[in-house]
mmCIF file with all atom_site columns, C-alpha atoms in Angstrom:
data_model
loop_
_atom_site.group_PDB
_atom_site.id
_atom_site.type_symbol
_atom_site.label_atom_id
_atom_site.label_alt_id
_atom_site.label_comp_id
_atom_site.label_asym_id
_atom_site.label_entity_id
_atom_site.label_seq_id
_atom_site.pdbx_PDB_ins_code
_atom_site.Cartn_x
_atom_site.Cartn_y
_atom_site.Cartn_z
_atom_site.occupancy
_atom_site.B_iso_or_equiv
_atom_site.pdbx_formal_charge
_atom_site.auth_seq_id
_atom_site.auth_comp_id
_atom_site.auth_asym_id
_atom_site.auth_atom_id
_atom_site.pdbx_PDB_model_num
ATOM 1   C CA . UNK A 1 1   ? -0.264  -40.660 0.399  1.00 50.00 ? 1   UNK A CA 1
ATOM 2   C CA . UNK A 1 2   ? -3.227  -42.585 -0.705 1.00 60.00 ? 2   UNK A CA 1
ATOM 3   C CA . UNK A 1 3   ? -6.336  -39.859 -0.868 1.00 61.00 ? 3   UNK A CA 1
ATOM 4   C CA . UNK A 1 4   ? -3.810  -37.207 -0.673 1.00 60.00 ? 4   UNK A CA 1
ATOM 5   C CA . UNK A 1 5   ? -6.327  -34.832 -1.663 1.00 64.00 ? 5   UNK A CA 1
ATOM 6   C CA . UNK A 1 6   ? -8.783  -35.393 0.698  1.00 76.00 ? 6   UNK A CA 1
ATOM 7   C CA . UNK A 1 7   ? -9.386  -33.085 3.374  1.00 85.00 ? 7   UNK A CA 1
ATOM 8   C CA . UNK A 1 8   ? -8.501  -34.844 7.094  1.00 90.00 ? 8   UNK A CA 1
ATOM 9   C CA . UNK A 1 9   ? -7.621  -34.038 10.717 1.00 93.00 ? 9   UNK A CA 1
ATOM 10  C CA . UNK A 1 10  ? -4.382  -35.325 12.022 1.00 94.00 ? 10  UNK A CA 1
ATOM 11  C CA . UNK A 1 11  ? -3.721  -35.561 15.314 1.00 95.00 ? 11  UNK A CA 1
ATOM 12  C CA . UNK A 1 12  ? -0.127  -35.058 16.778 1.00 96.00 ? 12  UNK A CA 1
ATOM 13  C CA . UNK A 1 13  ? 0.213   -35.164 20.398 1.00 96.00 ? 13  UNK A CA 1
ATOM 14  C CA . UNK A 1 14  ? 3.705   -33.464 21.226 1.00 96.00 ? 14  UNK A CA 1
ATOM 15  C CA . UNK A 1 15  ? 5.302   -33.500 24.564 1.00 96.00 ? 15  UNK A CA 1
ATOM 16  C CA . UNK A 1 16  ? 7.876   -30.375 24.833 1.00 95.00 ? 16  UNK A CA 1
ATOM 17  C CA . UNK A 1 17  ? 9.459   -31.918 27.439 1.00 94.00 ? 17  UNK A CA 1
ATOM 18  C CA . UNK A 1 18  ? 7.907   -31.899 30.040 1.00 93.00 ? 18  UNK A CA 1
ATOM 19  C CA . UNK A 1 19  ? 4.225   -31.149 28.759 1.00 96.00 ? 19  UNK A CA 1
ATOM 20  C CA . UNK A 1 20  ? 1.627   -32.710 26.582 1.00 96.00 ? 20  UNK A CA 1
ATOM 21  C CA . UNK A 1 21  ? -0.180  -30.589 23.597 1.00 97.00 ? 21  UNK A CA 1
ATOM 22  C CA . UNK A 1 22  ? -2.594  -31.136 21.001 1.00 97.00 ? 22  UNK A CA 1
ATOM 23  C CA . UNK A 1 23  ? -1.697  -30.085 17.373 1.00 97.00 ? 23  UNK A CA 1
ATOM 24  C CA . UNK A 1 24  ? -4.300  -31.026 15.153 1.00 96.00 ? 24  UNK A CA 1
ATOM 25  C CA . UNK A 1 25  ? -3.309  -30.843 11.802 1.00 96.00 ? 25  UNK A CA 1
ATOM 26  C CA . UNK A 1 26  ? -5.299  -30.060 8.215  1.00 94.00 ? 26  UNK A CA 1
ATOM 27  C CA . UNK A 1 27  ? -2.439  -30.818 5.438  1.00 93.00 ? 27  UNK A CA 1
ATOM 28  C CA . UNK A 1 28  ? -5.037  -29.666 2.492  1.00 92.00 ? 28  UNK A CA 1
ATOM 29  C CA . UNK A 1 29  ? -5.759  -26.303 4.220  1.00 92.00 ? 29  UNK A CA 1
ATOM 30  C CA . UNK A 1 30  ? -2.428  -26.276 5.977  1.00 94.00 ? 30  UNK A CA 1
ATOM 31  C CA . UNK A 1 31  ? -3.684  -24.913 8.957  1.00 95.00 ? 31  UNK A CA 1
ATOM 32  C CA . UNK A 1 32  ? -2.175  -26.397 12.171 1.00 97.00 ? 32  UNK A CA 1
ATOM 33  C CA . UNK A 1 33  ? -4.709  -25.808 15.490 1.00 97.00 ? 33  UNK A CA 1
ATOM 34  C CA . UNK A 1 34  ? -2.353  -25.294 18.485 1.00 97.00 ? 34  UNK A CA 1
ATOM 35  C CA . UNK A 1 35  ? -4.220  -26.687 21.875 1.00 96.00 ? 35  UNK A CA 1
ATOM 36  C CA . UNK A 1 36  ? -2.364  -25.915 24.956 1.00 96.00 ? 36  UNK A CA 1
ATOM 37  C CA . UNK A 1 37  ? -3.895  -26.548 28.249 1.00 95.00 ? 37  UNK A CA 1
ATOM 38  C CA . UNK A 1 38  ? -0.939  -24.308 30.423 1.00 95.00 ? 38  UNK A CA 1
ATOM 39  C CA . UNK A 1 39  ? -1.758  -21.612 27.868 1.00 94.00 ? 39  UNK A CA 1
ATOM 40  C CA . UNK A 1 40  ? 1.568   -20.855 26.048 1.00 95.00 ? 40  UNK A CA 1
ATOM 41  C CA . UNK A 1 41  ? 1.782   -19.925 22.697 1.00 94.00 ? 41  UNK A CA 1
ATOM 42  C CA . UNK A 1 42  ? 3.321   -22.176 19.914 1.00 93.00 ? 42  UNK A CA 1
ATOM 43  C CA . UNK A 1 43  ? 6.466   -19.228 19.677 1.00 93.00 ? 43  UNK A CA 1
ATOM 44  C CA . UNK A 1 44  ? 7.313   -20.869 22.876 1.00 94.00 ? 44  UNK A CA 1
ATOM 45  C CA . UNK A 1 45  ? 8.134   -23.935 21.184 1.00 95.00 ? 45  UNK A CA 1
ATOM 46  C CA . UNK A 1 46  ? 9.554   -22.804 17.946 1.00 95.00 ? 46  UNK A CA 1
ATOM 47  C CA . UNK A 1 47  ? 11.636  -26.178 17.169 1.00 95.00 ? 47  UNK A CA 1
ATOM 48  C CA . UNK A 1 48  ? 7.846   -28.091 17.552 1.00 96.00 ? 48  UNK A CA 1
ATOM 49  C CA . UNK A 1 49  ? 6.941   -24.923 14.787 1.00 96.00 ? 49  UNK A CA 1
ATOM 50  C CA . UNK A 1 50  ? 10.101  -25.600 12.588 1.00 95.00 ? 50  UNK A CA 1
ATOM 51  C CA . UNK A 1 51  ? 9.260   -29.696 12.119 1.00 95.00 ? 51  UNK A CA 1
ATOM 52  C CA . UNK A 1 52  ? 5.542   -29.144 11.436 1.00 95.00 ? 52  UNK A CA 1
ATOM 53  C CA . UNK A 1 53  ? 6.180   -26.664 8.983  1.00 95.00 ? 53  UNK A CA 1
ATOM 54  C CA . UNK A 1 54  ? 8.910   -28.731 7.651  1.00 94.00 ? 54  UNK A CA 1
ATOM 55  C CA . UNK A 1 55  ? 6.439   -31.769 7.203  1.00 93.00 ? 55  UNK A CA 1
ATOM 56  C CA . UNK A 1 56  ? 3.560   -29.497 5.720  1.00 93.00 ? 56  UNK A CA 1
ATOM 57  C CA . UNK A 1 57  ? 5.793   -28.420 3.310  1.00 91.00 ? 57  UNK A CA 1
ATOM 58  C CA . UNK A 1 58  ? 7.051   -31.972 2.263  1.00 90.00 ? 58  UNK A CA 1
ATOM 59  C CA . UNK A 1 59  ? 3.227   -33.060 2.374  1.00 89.00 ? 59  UNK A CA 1
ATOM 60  C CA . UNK A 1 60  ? 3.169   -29.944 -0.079 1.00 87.00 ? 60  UNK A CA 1
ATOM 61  C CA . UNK A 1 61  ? 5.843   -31.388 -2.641 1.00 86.00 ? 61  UNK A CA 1
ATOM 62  C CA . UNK A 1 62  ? 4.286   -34.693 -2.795 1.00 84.00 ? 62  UNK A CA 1
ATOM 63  C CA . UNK A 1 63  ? 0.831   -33.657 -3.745 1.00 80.00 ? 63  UNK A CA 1
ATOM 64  C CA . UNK A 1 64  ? 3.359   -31.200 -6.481 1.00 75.00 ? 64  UNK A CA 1
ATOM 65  C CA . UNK A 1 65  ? 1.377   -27.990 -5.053 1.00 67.00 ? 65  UNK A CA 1
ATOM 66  C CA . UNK A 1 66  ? 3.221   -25.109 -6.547 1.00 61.00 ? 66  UNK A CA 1
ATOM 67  C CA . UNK A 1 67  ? 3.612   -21.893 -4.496 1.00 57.00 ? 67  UNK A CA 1
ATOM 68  C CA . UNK A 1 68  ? 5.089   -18.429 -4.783 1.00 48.00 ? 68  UNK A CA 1
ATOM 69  C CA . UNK A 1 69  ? 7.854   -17.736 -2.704 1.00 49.00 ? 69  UNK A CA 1
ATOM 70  C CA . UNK A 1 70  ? 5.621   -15.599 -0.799 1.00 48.00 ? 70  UNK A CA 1
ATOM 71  C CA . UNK A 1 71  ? 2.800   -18.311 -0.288 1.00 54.00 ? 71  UNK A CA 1
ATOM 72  C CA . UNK A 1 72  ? 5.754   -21.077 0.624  1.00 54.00 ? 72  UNK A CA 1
ATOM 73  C CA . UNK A 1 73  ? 5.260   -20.137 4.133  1.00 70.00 ? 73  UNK A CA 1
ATOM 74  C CA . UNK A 1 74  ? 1.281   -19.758 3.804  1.00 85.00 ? 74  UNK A CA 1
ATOM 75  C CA . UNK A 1 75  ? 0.747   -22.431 6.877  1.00 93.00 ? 75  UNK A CA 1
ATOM 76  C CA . UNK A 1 76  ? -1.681  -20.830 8.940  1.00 95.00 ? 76  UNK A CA 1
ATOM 77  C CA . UNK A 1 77  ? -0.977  -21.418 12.730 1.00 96.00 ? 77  UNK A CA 1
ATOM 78  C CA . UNK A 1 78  ? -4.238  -21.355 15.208 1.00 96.00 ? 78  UNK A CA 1
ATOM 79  C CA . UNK A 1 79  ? -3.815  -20.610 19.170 1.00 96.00 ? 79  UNK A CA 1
ATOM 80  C CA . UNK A 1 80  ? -7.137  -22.334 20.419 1.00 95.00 ? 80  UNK A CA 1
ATOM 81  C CA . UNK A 1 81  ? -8.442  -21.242 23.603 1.00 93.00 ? 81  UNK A CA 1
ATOM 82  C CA . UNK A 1 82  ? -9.653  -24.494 25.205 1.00 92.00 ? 82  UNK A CA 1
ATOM 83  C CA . UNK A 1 83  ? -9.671  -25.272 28.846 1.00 93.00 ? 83  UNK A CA 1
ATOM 84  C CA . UNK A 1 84  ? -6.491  -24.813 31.337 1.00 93.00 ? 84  UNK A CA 1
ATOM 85  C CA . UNK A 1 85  ? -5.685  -26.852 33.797 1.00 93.00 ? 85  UNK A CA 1
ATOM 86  C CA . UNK A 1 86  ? -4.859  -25.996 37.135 1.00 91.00 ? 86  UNK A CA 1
ATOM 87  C CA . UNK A 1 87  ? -1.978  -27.822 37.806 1.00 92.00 ? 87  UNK A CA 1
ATOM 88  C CA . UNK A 1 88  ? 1.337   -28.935 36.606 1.00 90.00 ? 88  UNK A CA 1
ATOM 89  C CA . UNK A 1 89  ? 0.415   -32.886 35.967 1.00 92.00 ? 89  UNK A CA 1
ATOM 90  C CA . UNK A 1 90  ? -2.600  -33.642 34.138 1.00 92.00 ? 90  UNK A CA 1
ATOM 91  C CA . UNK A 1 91  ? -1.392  -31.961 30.662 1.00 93.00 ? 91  UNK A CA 1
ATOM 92  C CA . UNK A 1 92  ? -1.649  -35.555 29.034 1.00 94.00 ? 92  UNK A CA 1
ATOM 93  C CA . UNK A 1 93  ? -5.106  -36.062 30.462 1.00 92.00 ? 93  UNK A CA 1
ATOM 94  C CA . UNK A 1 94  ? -6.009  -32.610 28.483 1.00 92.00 ? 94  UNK A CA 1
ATOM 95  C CA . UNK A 1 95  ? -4.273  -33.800 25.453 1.00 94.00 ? 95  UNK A CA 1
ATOM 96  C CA . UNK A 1 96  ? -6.036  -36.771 25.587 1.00 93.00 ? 96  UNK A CA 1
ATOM 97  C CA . UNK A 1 97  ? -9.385  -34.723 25.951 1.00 90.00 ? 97  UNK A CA 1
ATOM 98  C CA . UNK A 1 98  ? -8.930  -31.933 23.847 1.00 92.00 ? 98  UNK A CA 1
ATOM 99  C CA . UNK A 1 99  ? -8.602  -35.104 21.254 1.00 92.00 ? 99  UNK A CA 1
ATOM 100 C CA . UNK A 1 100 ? -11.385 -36.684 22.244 1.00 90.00 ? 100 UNK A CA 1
ATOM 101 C CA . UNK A 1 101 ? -13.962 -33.775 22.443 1.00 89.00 ? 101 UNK A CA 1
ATOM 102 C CA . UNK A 1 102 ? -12.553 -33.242 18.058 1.00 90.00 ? 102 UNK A CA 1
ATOM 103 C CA . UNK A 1 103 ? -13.287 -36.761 17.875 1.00 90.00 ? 103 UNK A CA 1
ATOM 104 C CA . UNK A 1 104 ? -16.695 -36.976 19.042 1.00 88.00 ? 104 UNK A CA 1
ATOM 105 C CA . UNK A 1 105 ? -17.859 -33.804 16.792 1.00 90.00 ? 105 UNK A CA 1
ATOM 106 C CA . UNK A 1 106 ? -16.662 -35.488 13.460 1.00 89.00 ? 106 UNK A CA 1
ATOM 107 C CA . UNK A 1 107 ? -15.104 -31.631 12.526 1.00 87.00 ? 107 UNK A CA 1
ATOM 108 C CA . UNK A 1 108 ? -12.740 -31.098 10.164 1.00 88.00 ? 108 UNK A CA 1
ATOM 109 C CA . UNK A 1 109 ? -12.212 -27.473 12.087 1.00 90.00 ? 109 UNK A CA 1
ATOM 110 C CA . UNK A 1 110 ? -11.801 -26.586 15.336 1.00 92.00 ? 110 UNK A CA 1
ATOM 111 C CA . UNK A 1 111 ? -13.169 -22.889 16.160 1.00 90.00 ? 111 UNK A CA 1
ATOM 112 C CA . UNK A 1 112 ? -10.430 -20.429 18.013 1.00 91.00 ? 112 UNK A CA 1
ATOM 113 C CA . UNK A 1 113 ? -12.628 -20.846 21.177 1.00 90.00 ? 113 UNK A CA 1
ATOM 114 C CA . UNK A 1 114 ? -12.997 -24.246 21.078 1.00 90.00 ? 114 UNK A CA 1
ATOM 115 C CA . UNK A 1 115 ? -16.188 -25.930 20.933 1.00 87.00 ? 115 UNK A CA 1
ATOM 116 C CA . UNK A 1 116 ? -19.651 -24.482 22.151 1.00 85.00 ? 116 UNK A CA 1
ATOM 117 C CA . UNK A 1 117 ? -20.152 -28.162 23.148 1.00 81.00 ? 117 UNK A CA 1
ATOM 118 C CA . UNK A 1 118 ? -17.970 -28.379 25.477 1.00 81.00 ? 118 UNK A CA 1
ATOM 119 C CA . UNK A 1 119 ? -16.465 -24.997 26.185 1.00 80.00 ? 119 UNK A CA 1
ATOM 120 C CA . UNK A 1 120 ? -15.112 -24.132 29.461 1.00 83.00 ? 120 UNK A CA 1
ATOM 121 C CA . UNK A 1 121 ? -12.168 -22.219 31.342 1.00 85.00 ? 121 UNK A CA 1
ATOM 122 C CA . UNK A 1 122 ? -11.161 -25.649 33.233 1.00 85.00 ? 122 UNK A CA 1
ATOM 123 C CA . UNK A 1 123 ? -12.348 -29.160 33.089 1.00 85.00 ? 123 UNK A CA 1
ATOM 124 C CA . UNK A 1 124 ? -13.586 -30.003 36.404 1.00 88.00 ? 124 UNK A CA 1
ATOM 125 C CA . UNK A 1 125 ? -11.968 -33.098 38.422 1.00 89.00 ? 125 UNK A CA 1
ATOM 126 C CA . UNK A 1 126 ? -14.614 -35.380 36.993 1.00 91.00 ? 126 UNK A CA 1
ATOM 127 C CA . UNK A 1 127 ? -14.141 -34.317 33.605 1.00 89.00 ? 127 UNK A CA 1
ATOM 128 C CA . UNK A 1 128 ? -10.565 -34.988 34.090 1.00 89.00 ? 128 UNK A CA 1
ATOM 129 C CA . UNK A 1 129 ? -11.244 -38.635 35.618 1.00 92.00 ? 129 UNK A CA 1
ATOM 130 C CA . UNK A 1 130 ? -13.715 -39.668 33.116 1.00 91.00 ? 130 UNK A CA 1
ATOM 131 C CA . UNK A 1 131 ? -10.978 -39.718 30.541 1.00 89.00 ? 131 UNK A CA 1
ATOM 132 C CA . UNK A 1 132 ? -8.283  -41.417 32.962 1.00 91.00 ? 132 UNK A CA 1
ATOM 133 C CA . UNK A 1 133 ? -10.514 -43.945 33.642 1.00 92.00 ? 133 UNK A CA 1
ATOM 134 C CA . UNK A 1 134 ? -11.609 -43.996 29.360 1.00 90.00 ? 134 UNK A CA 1
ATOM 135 C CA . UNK A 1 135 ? -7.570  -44.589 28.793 1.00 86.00 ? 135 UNK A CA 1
ATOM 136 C CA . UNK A 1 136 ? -7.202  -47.284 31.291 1.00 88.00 ? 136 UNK A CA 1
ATOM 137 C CA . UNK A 1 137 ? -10.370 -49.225 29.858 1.00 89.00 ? 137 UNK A CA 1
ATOM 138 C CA . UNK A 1 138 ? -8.705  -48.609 26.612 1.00 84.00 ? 138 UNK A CA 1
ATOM 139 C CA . UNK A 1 139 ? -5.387  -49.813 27.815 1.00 82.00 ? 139 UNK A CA 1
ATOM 140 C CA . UNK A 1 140 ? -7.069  -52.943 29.438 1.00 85.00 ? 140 UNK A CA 1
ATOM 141 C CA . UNK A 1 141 ? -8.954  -53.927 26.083 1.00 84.00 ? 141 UNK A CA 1
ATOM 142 C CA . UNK A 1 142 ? -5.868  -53.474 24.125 1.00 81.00 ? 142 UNK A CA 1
ATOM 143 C CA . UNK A 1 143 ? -4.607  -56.251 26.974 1.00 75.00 ? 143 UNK A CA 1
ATOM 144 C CA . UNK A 1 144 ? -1.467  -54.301 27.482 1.00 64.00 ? 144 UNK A CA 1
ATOM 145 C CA . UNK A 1 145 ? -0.916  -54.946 31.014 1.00 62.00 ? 145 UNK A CA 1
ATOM 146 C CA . UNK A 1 146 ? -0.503  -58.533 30.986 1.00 61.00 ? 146 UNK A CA 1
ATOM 147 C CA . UNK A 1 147 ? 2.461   -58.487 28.324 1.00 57.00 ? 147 UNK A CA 1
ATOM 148 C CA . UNK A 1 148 ? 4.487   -56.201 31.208 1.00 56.00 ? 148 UNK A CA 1
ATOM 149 C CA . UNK A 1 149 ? 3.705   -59.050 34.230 1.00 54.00 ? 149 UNK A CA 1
#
C-alpha cells in the first residue's frame, strides 16, 4: 500500500486452465486491459472477472475511496485486440510478449488495438522464439536449473 495513490500497471498473468492471458491492471483508474491471444472475451471467464473485481474493490477500501452504489461497480473492463496465435500451445509465450511489448513502452495505457509499435494479427515464428529463447536466458541468469539437478 505504500504510494497507494500513484498511478501503476500491474501485471497478472492468469492461466484459465488450460490457457495463459495478460490482465494488466490500473488500480487508480480501475481499468483492467484484457489481452487474450485465442481471442475470447473476459465473459468467458467470469470467475477470473469476479476476483479482479473483488480485489479492485478491496484496493478501493484501503485507499477509503467512497462511491455511490451506482459507481461501486465503475471498473472499466478493456478487450485488447493484440495478436492471435495460431495454435493451441504457445498462449504463455504470448502472455509473456504481450507483457513485454507494455514493458518496453513505459505506458501506463494500453490502446484497444494494441500498440502501433508492434501491432500485428499474429506474431510470426521468430517473434515467438525470440521471447522463448529471452525466458530461458532469464531462467539461466536467475541459475534456476542447477537447483533442480
Amino acid at each position: 500500500m505504500d504510494n497507494k495513490d500513484a498511478e501503476k500497471l500491474f501485471f497478472i498473468p492468469f492461466n484459465t486452465g488450460g490457457h495463459w492471458l495478460l490482465l494488466a491492471i490500473n488500480p487508480i483508474r480501475e481499468i483492467v486491459y484484457y489481452l487474450d491471444s485465442l481471442g475470447n472475451d473476459w465473459t468467458t471467464y467470469p470467475d477470473m472477472k469476479v476476483l479482479i473485481d473483488t480485489v479492485l474493490q478491496a484496493f478501493r477500501t484501503q485507499r477509503d475511496i467512497q462511491t455511490s452504489r451506482r459507481g461501486a461497480n465503475s471498473i472499466t473492463w478493456i478487450k485488447v485486440a493484440c495478436p492471435q496465435q495460431r495454435n493451441q500451445i504457445d498462449c504463455g509465450y504470448f502472455m509473456l510478449r504481450f507483457m513485454r511489448d507494455t514493458l518496453a513502452l513505459g505506458r501506463l495505457m494500453i490502446p484497444t488495438d494494441y500498440f502501433e509499435e508492434f501491432k500485428c494479427a499474429f506474431y510470426t515464428k521468430d517473434q515467438v522464439d525470440e521471447i522463448k529463447e529471452e525466458w530461458c536466458q532469464f531462467m539461466i541468469e536467475l541459475n534456476v536449473f542447477h537447483k533442480f539437478v
